[in-house]
mmCIF file of N, CA and C in Angstrom:
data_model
loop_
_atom_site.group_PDB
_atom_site.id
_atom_site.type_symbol
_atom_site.label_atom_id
_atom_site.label_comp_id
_atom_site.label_asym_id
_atom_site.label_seq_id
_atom_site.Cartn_x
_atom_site.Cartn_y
_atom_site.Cartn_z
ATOM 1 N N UNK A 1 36.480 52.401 53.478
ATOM 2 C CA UNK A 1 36.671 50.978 53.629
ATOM 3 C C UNK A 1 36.188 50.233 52.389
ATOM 4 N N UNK A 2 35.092 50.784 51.571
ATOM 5 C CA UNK A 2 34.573 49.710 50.711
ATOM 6 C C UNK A 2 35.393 50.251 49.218
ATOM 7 N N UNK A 3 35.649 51.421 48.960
ATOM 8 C CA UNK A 3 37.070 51.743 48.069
ATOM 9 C C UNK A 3 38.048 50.944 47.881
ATOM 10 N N UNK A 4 38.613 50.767 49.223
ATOM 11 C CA UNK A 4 39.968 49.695 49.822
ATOM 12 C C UNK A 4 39.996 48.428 49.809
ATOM 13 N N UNK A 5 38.460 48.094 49.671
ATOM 14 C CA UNK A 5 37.811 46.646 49.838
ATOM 15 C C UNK A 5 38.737 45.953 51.231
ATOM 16 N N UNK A 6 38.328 46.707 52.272
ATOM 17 C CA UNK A 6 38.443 46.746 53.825
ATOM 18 C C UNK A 6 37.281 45.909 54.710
ATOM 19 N N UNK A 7 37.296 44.634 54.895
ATOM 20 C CA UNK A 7 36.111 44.424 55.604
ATOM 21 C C UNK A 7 36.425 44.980 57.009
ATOM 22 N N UNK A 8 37.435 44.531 57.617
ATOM 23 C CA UNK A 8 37.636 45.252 59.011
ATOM 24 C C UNK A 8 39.284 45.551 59.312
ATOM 25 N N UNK A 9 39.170 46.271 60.629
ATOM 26 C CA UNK A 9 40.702 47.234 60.911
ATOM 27 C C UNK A 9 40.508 47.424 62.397
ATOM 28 N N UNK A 10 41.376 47.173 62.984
ATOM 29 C CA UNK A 10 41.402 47.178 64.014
ATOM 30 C C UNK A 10 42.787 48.601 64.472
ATOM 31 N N UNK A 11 42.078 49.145 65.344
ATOM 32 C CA UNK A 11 42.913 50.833 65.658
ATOM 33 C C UNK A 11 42.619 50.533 67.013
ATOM 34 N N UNK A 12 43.561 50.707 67.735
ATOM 35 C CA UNK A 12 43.797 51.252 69.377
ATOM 36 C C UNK A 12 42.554 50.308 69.942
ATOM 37 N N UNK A 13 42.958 49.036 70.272
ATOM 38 C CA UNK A 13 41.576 48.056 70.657
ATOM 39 C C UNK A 13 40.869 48.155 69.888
ATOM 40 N N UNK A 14 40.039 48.722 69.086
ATOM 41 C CA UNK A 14 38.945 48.527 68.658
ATOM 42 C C UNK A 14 38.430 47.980 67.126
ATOM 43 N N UNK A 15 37.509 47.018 67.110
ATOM 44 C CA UNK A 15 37.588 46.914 65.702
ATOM 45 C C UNK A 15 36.560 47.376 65.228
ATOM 46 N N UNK A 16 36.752 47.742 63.960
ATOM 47 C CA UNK A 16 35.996 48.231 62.917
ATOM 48 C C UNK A 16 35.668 47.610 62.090
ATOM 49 N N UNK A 17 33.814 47.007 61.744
ATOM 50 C CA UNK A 17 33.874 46.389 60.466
ATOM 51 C C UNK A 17 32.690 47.021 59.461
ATOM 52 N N UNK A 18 32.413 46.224 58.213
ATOM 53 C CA UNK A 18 31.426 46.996 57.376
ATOM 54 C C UNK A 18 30.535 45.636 57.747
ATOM 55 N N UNK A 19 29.175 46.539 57.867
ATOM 56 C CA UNK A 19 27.920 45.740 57.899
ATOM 57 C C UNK A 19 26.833 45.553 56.887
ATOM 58 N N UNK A 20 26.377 44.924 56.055
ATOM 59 C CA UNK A 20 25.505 45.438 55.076
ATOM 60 C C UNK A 20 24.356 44.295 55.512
ATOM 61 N N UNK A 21 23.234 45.179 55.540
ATOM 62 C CA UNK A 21 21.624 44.921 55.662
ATOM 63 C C UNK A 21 21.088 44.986 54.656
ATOM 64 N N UNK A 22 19.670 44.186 54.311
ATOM 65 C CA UNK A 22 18.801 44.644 53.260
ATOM 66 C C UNK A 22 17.964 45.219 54.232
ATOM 67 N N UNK A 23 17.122 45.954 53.864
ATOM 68 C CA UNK A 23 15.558 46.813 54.531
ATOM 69 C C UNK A 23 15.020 47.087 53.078
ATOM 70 N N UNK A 24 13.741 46.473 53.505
ATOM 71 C CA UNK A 24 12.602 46.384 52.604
ATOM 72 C C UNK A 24 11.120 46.839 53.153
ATOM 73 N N UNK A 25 10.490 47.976 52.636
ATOM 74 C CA UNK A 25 9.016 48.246 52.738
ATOM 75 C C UNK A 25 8.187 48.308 51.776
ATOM 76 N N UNK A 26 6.999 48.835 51.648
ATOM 77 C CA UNK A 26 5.723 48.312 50.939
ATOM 78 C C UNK A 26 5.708 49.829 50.151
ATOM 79 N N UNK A 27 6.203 49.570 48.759
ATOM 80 C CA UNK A 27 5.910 50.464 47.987
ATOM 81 C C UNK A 27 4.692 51.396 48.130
ATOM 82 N N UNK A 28 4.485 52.782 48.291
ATOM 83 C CA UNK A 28 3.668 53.231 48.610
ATOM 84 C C UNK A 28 2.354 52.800 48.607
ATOM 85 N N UNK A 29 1.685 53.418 47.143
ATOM 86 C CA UNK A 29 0.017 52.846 46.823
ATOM 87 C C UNK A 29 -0.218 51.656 46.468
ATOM 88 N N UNK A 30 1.428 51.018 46.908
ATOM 89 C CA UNK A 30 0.944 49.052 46.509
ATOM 90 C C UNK A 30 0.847 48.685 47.944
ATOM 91 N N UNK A 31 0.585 49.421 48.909
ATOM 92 C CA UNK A 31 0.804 48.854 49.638
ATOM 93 C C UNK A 31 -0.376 47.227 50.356
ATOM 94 N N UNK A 32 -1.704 47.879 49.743
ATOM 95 C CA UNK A 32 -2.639 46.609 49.567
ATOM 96 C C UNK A 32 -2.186 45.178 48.656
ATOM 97 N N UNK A 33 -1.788 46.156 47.568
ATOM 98 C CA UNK A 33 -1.615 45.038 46.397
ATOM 99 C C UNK A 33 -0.056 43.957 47.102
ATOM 100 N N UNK A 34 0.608 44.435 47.548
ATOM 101 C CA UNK A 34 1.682 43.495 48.675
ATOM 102 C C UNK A 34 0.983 43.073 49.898
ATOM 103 N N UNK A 35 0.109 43.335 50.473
ATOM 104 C CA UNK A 35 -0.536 42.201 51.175
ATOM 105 C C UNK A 35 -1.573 41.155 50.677
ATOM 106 N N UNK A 36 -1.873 41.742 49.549
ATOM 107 C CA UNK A 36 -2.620 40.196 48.826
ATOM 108 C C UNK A 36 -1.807 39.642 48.186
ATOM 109 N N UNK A 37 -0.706 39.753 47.687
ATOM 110 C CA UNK A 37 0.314 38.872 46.969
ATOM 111 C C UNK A 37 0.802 38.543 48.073
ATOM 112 N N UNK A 38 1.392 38.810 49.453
ATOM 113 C CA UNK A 38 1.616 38.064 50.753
ATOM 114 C C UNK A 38 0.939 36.348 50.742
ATOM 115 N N UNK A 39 -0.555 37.301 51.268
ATOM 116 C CA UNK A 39 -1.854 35.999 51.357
ATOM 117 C C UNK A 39 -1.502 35.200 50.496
ATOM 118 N N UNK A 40 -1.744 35.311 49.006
ATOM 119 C CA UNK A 40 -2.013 34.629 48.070
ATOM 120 C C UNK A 40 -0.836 33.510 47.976
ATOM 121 N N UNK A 41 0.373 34.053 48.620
ATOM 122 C CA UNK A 41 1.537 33.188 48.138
ATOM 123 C C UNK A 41 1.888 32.198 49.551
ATOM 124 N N UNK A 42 0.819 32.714 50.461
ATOM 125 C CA UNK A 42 0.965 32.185 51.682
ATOM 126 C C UNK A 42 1.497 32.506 52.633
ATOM 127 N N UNK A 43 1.957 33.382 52.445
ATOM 128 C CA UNK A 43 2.330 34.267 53.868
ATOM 129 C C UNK A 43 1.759 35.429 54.366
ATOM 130 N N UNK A 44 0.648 34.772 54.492
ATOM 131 C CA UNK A 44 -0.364 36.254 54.971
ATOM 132 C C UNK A 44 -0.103 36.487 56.720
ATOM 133 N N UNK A 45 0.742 35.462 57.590
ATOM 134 C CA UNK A 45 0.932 35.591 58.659
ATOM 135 C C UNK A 45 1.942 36.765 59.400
ATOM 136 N N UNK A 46 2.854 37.252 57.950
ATOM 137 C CA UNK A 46 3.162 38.796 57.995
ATOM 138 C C UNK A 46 2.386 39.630 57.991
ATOM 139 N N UNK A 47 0.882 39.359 57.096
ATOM 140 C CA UNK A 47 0.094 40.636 57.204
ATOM 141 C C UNK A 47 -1.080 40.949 58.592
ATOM 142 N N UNK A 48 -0.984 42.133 59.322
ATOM 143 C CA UNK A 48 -1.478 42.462 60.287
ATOM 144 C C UNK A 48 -1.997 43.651 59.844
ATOM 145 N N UNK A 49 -2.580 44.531 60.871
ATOM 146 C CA UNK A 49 -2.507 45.879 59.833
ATOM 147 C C UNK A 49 -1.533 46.199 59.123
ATOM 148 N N UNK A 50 -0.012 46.238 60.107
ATOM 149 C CA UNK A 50 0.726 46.438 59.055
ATOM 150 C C UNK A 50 1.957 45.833 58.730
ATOM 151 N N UNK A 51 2.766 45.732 57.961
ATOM 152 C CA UNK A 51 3.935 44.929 57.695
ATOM 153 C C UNK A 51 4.965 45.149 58.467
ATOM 154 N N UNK A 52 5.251 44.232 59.955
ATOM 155 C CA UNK A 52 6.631 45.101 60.611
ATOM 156 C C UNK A 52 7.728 45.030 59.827
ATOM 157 N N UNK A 53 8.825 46.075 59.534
ATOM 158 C CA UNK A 53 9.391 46.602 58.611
ATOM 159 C C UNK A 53 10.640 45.381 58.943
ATOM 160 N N UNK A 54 10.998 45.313 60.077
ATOM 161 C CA UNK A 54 12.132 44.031 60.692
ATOM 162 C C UNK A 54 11.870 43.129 59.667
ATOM 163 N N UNK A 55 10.738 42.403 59.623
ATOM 164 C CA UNK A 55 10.193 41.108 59.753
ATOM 165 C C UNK A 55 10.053 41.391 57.260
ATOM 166 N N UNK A 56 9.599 42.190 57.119
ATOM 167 C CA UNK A 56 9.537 42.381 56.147
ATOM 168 C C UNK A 56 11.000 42.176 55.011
ATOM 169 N N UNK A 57 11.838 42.901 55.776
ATOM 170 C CA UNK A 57 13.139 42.906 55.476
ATOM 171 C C UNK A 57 13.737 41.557 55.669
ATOM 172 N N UNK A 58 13.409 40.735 56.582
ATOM 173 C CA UNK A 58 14.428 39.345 56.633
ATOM 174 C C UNK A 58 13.229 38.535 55.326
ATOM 175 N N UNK A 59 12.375 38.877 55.172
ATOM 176 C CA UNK A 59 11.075 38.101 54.058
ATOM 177 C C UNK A 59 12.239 38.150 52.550
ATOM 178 N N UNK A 60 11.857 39.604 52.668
ATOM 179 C CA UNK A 60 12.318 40.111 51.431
ATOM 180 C C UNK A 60 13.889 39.512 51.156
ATOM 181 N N UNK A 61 14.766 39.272 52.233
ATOM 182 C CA UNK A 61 16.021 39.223 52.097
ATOM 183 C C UNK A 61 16.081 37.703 51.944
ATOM 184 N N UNK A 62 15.608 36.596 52.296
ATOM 185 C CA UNK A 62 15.778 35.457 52.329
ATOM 186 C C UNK A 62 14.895 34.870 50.937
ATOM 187 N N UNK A 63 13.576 35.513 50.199
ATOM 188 C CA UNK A 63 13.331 35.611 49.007
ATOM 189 C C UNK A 63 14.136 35.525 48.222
ATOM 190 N N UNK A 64 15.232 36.728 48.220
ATOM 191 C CA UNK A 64 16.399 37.061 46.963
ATOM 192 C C UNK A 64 17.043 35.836 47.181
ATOM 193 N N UNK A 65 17.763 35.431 48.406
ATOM 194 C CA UNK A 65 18.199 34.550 47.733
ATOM 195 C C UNK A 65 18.048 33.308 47.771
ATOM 196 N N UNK A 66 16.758 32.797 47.648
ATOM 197 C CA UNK A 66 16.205 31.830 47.318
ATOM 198 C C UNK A 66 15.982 31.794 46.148
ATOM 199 N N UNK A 67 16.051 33.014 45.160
ATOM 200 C CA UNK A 67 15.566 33.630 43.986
ATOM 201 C C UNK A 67 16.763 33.792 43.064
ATOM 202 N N UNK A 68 17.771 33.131 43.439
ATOM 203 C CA UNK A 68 19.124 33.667 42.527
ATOM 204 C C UNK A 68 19.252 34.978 42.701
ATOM 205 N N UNK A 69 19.148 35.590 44.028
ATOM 206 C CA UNK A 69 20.189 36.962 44.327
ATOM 207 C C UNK A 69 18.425 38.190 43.539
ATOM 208 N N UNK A 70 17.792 37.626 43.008
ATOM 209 C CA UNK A 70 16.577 38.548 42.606
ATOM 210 C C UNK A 70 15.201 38.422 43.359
ATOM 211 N N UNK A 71 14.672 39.798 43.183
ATOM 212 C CA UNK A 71 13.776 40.135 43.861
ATOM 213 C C UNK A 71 12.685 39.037 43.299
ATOM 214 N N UNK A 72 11.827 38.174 43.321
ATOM 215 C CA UNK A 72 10.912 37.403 42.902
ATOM 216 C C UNK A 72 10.152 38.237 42.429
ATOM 217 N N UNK A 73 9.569 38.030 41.346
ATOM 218 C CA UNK A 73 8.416 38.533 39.790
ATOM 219 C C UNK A 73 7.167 39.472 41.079
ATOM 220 N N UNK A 74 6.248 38.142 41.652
ATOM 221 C CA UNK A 74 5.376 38.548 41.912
ATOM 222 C C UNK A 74 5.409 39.994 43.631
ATOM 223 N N UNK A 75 6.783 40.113 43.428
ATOM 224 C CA UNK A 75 7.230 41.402 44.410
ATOM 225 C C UNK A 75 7.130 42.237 44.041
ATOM 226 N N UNK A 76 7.498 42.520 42.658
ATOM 227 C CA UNK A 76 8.732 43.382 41.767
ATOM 228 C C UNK A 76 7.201 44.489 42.009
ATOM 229 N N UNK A 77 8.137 45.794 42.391
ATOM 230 C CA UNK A 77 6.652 47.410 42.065
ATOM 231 C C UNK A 77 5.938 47.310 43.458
ATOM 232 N N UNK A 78 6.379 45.729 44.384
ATOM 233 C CA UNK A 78 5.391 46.612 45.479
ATOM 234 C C UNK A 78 5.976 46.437 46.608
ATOM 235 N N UNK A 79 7.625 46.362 46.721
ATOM 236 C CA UNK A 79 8.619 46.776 48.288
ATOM 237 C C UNK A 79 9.326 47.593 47.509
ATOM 238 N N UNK A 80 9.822 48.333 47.879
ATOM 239 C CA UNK A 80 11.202 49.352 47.876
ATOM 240 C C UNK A 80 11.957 48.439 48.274
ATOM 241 N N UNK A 81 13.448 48.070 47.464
ATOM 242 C CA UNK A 81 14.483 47.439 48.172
ATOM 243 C C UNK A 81 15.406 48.245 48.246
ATOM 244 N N UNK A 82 16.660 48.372 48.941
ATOM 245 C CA UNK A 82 17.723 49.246 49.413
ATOM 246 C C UNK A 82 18.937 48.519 50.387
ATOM 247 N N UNK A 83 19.803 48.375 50.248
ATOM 248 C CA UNK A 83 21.073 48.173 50.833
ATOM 249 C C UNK A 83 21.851 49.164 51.694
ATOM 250 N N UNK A 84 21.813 48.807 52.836
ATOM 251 C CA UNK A 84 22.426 50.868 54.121
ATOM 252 C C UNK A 84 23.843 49.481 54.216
ATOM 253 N N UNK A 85 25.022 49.845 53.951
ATOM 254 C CA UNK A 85 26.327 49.328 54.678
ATOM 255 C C UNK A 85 26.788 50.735 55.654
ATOM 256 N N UNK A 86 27.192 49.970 57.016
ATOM 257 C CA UNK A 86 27.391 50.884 57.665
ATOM 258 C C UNK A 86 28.806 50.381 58.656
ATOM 259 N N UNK A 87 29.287 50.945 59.721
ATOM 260 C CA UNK A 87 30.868 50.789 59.731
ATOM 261 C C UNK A 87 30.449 50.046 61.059
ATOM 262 N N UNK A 88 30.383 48.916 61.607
ATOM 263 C CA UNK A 88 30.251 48.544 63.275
ATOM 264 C C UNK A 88 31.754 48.734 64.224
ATOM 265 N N UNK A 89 31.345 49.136 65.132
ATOM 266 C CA UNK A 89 32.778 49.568 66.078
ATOM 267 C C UNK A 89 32.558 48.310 67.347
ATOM 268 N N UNK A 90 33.415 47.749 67.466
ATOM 269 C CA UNK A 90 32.955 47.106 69.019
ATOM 270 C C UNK A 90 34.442 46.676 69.475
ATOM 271 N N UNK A 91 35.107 46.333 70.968
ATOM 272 C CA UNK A 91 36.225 46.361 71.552
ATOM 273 C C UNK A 91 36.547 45.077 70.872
ATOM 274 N N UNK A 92 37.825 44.810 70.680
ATOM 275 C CA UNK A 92 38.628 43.942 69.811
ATOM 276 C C UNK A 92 39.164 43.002 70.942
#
């Protein structure tokens, strides 16, 4: 589908579309150093023990693009960012 530049297709009832998510977590041994840049920037109300990964990911995702589509400076080295597109099926 993303070859074809296919967002969706519909076969025998059903449609098919492409979904793309960001998911974002806490770079390994940064993982302190991303909860004090949290605090510091004011959102320490994400930090608990630990960063729920959901909640991290809509942070991280609404950052970029508040950021011109980029990861903001004081992030950069301490989330892993990654893009999963995946195919959703549901009755048409």
């Amino acid at each position: 589908m993303i070859s074809n530049e296919t967002q969706s297709f519909n076969r025998s009832g059903t449609l098919f579309y492409l979904n793309t998510k960001i998911y974002a977590s806490a770079a390994g041994e940064k993982k302190e150093e991303l909860f004090e840049a949290l605090k510091k920037q004011g959102y320490g109300t994400l930090v608990v023990e630990t960063v729920n990964a959901n909640s991290l990911s809509a942070f991280v995702k609404e950052q970029i693009l508040e950021n011109e589509d980029l990861l903001p400076n004081w992030l950069e080295g301490k989330v892993n960012v990654f893009e999963r597109t995946t195919v959703g099926v549901r009755k048409a």
